[in-house]
Tab-separated table of C-alpha atoms in Angstrom:
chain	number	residue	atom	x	y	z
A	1	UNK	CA	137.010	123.058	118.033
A	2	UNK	CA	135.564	125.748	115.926
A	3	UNK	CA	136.537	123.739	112.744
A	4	UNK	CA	134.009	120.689	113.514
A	5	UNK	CA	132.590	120.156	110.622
A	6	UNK	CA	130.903	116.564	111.484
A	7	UNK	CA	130.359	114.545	114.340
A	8	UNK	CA	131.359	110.580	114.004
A	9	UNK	CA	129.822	108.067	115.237
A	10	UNK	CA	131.356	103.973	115.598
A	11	UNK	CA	130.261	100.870	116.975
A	12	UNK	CA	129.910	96.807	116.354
A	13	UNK	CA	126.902	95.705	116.586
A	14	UNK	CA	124.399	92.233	115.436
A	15	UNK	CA	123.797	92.158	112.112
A	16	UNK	CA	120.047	91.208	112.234
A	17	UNK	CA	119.708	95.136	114.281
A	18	UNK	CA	121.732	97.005	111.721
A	19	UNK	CA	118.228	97.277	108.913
A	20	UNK	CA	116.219	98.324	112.208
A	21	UNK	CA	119.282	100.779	113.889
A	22	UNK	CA	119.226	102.608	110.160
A	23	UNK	CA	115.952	103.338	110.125
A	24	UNK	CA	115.451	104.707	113.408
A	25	UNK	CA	118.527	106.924	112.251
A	26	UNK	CA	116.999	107.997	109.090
A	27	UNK	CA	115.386	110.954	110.271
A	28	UNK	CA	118.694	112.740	111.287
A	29	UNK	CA	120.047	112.018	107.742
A	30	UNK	CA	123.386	111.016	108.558
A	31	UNK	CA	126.141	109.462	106.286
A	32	UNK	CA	125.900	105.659	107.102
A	33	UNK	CA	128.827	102.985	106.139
A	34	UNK	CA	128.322	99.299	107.021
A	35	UNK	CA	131.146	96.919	107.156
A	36	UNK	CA	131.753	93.360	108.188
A	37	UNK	CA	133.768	93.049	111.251
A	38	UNK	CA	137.054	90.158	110.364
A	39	UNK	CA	136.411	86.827	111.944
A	40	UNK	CA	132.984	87.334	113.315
A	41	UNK	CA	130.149	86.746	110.906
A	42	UNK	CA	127.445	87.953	113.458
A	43	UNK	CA	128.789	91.328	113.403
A	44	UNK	CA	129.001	94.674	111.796
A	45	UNK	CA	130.972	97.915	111.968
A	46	UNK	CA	128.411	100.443	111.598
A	47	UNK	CA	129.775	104.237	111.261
A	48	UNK	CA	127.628	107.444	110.876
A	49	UNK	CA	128.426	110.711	110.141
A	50	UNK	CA	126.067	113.778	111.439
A	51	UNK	CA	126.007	117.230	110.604
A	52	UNK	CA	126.833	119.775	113.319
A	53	UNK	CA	123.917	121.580	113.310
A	54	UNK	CA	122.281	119.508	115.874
A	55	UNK	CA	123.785	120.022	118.967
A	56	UNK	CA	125.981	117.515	120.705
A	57	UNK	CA	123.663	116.698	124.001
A	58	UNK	CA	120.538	116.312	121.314
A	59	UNK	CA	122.520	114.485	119.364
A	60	UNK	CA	123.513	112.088	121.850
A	61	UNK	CA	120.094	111.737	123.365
A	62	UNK	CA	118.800	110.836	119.832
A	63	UNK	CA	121.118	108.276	119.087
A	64	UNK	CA	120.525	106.816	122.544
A	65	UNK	CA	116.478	106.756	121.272
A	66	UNK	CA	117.570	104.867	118.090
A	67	UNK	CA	119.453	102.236	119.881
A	68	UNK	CA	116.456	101.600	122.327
A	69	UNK	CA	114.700	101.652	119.861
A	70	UNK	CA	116.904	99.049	117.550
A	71	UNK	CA	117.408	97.000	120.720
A	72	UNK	CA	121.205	97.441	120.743
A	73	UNK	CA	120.945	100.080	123.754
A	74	UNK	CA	123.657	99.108	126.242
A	75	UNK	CA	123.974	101.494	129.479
A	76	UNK	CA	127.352	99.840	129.760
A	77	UNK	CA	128.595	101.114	126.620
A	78	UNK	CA	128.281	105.045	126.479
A	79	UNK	CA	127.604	106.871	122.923
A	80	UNK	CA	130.824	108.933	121.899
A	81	UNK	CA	130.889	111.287	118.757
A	82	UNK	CA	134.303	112.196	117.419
A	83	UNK	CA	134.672	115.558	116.114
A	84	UNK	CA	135.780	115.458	112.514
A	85	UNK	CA	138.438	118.275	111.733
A	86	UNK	CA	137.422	120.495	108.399
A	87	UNK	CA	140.762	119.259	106.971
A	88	UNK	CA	139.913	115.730	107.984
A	89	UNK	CA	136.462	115.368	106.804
A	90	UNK	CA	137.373	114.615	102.785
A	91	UNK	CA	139.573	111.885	104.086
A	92	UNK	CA	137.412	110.453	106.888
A	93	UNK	CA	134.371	110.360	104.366
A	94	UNK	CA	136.636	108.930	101.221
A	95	UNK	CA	137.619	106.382	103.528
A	96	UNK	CA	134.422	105.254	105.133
A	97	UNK	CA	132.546	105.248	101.309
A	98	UNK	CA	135.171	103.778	98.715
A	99	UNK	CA	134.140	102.152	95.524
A	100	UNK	CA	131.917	99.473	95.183
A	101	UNK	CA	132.313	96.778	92.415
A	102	UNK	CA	129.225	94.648	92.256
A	103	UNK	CA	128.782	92.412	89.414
A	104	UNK	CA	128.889	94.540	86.455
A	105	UNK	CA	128.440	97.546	88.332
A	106	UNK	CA	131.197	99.808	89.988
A	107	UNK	CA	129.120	102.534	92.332
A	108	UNK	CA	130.759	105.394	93.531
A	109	UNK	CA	130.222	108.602	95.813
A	110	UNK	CA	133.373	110.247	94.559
A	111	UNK	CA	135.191	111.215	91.051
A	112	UNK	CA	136.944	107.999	90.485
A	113	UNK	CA	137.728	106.012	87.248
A	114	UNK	CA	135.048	103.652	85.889
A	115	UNK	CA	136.561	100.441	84.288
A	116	UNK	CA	135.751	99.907	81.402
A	117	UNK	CA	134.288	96.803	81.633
A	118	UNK	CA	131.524	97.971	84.319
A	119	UNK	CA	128.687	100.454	84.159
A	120	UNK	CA	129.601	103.403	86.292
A	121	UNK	CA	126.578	104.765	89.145
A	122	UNK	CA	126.955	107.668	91.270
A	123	UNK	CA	125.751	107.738	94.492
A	124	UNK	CA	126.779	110.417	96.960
A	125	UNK	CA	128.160	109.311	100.013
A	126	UNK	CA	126.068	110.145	102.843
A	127	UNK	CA	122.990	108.083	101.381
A	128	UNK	CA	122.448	105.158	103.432
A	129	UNK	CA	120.165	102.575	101.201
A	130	UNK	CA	119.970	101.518	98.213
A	131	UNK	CA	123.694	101.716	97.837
A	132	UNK	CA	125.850	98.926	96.121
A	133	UNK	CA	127.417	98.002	99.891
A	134	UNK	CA	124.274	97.294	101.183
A	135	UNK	CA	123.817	93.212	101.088
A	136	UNK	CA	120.382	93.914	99.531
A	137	UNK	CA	121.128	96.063	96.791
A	138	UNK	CA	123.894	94.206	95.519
A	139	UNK	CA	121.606	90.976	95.351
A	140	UNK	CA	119.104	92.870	93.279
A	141	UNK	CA	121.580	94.400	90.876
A	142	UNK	CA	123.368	90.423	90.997
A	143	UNK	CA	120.051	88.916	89.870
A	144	UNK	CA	119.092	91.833	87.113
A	145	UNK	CA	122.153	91.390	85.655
A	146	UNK	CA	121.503	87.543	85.268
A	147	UNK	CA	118.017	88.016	83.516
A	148	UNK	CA	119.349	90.871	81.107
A	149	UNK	CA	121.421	88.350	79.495
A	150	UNK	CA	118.291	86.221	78.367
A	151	UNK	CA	116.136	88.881	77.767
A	152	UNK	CA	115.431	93.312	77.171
A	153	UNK	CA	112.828	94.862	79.330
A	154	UNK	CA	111.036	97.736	77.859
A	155	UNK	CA	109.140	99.118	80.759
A	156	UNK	CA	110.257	98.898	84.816
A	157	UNK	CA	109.228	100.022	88.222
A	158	UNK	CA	111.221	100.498	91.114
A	159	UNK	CA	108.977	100.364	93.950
A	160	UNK	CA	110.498	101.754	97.273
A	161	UNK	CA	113.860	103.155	94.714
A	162	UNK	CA	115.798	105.316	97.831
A	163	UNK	CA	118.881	106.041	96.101
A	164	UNK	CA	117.210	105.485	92.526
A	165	UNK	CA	120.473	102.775	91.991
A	166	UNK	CA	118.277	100.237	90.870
A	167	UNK	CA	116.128	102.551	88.438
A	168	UNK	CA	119.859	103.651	87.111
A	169	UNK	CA	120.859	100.545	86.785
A	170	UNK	CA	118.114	99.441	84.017
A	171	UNK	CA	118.177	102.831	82.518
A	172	UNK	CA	121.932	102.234	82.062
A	173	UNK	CA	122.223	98.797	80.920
A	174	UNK	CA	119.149	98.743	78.716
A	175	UNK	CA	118.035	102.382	77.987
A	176	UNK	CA	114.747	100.884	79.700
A	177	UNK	CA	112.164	103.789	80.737
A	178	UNK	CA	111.725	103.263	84.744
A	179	UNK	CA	108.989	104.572	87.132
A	180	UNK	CA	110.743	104.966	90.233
A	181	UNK	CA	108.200	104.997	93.025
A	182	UNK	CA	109.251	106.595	96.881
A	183	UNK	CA	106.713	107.215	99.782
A	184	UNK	CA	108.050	110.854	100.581
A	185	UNK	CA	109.111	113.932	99.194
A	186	UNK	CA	112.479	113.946	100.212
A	187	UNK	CA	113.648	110.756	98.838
A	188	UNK	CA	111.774	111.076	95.619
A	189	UNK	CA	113.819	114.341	95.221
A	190	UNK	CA	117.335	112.391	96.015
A	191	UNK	CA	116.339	109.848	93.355
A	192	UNK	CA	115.720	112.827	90.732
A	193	UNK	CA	118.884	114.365	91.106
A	194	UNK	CA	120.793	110.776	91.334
A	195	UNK	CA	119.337	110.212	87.623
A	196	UNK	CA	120.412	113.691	87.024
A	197	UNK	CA	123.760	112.950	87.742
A	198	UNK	CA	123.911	110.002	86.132
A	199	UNK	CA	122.729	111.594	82.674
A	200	UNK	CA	119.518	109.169	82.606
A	201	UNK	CA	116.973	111.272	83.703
A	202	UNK	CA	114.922	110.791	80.384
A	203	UNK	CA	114.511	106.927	81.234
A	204	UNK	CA	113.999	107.589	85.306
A	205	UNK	CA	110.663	109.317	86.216
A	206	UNK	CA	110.528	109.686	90.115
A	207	UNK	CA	107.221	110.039	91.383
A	208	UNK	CA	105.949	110.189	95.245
A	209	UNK	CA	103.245	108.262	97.008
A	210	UNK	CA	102.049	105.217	98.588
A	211	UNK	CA	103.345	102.223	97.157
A	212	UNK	CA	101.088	100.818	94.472
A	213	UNK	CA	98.469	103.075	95.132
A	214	UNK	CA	100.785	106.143	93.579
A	215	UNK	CA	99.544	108.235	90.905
A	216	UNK	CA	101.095	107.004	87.719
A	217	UNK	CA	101.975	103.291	88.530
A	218	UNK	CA	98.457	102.131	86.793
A	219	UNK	CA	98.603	104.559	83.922
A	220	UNK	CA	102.144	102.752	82.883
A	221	UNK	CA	101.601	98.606	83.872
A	222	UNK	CA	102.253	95.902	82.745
A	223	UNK	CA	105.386	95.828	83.646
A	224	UNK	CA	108.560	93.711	82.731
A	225	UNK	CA	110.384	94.297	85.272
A	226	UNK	CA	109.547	95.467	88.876
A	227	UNK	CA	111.910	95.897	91.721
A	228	UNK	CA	110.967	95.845	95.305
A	229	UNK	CA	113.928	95.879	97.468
A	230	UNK	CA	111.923	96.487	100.827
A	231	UNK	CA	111.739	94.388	103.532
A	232	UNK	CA	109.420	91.832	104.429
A	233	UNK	CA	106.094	93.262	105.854
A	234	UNK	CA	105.944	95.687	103.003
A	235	UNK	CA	106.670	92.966	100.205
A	236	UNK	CA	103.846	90.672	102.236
A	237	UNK	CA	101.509	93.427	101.936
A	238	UNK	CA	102.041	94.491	98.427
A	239	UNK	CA	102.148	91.148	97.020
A	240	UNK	CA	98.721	91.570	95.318
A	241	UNK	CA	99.603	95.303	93.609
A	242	UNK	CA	102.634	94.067	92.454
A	243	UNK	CA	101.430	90.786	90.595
A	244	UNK	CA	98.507	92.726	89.828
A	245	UNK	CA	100.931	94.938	87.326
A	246	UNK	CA	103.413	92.495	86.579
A	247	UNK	CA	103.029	91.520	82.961
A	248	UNK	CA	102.447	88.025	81.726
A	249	UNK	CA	106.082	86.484	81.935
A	250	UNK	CA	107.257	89.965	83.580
A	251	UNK	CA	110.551	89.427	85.653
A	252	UNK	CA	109.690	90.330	89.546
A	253	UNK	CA	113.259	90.926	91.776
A	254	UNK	CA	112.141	90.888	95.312
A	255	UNK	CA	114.617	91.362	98.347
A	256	UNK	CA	114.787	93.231	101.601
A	257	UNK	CA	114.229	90.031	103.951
A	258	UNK	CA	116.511	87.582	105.814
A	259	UNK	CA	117.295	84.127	104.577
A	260	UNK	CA	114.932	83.092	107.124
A	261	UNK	CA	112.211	85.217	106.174
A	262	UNK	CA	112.421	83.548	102.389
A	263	UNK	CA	109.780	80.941	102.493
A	264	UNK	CA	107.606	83.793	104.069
A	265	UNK	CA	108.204	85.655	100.698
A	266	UNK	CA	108.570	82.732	98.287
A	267	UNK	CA	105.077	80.991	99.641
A	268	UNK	CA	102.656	84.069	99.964
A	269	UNK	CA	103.815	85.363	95.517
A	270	UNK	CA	103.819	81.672	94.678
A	271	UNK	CA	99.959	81.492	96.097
A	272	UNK	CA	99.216	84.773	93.686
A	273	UNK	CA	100.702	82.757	90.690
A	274	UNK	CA	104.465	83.726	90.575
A	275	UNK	CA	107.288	81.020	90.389
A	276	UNK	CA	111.051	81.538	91.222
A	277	UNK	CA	113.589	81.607	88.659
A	278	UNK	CA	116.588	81.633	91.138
A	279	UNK	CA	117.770	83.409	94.775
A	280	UNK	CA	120.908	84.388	95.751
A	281	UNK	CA	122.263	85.272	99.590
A	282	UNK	CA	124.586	87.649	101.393
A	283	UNK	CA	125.202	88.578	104.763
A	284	UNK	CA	122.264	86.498	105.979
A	285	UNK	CA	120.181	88.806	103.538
A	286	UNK	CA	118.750	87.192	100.532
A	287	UNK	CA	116.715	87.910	96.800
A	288	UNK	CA	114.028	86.026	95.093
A	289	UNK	CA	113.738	86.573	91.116
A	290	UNK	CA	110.273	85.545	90.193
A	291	UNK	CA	108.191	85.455	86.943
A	292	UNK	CA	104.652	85.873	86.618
């Protein structure tokens, strides 16, 4: 048992808890894969790999906390970590994070191939939002790609970036400068080296702080192009700061929210003066694209 180099973690559980169950998680930084689970919509497999340097009984007793606090705690169904082998843990992670193809995008955590019809992103494996499989992302990235064939954008902010995919995304497709904005240290230091990695760290400037109140975010507005792929209290509350910068006919991709939650979005930026241009849904998760 000496070889355990990670301990995994499986269950199925409602869709609508996964967003809540991966942020109670968050703070043990574990390597997160979601997956639908065949012939039941109202499901997902949800997978996490931790590091071994918590011990086992913590470990345990943390999870437990994040279910509780998730509301997917069942007494009846105990919390069991699988050891993962040092010869096993390549193939286990490979496995649980292959290749995403979204749109024009292909997003990978490993070396792989990049077809040459789609813009390659890096992302490694172990980063849990702002990845191409999460419903969310892939809507944002779906809807950008619409409005870059009508249009360039010259100067975007990615407000709550995680992974910094988004940010890449623009600086990739458009060489478009990007102020990627993150509300702590750690984060806004995974988005640097993503950019790094992805050789466009010239067009992605990571910066830390709250929201629209962050140092840099007035010095740079209007902007073209914002991202916010947050959820729905968040996007409620910012809604002023981010029409605020928004330029005059600026390009506003909004997602993080439920299909329910929509109108909730939709209603409270059309009462600040934005109109929709289109939505798009997955998973029960859904976008808005709105221009100012």
């Amino acid at each position: 048992m000496d070889n355990i180099v990670s301990w995994k973690y499986q269950r199925q559980l409602p869709r609508t808890n996964t967003d809540a169950f991966e942020q109670a998680l968050e703070h043990m930084e574990p390597a997160i894969d979601v997956g639908e689970v065949k012939g039941n919509d109202d499901l997902w497999l949800f997978t996490a790999f931790f590091n071994t340097e918590t011990p086992r009984k913590q470990l345990v007793a943390a999870i437990e906390t994040a279910e509780k606090v998730a509301g997917i705690h069942d007494e009846a169904q105990p919390i069991v970590l699988q050891g993962v082998q040092d010869e096993d843990w390549q193939a286990n992670v490979v496995h649980s994070f292959p290749p995403v193809v979204e749109s024009g995008f292909f997003i990978y955590g490993f070396d792989a191939e990049v077809p040459e019809d789609k813009v390659g992103l890096h992302i490694p494996a172990g980063i849990a939002f702002g990845t191409g499989e999460h419903a969310t992302t892939a809507l944002c990235l779906r809807l950008y790609e619409a409005e870059t064939a009508k249009r360039t954008f010259k100067n975007a902010l990615d407000m709550g970036a995680g992974s910094g995919i988004l940010a890449m995304a623009a600086a990739k497709v458009q060489e478009t400068p990007v102020l990627a904005v993150e509300i702590d240290p750690p984060s806004t230091e995974v988005c640097h080296e993503n950019a790094v990695n992805n050789c466009v760290e010239q067009y992605v400037t990571s910066i830390c702080g709250d929201g629209f109140n962050a140092p840099g975010v007035d010095a740079r507005e209007p902007y073209d192009l914002i991202f916010a792929n947050i959820l729905r209290n968040p996007l409620l509350e910012m809604a002023e700061g981010l029409v605020n910068v928004l330029a005059d006919g600026g390009i506003a991709i909004l997602s993080g929210f439920t299909v329910e939650q929509r109108d909730d979005i939709r209603e409270a930026y059309g009462k600040l003066g934005l109109k929709e241009v289109s939505t798009d849904e997955k998973d029960n998760w859904t976008a808005l694209c709105m221009t100012k």
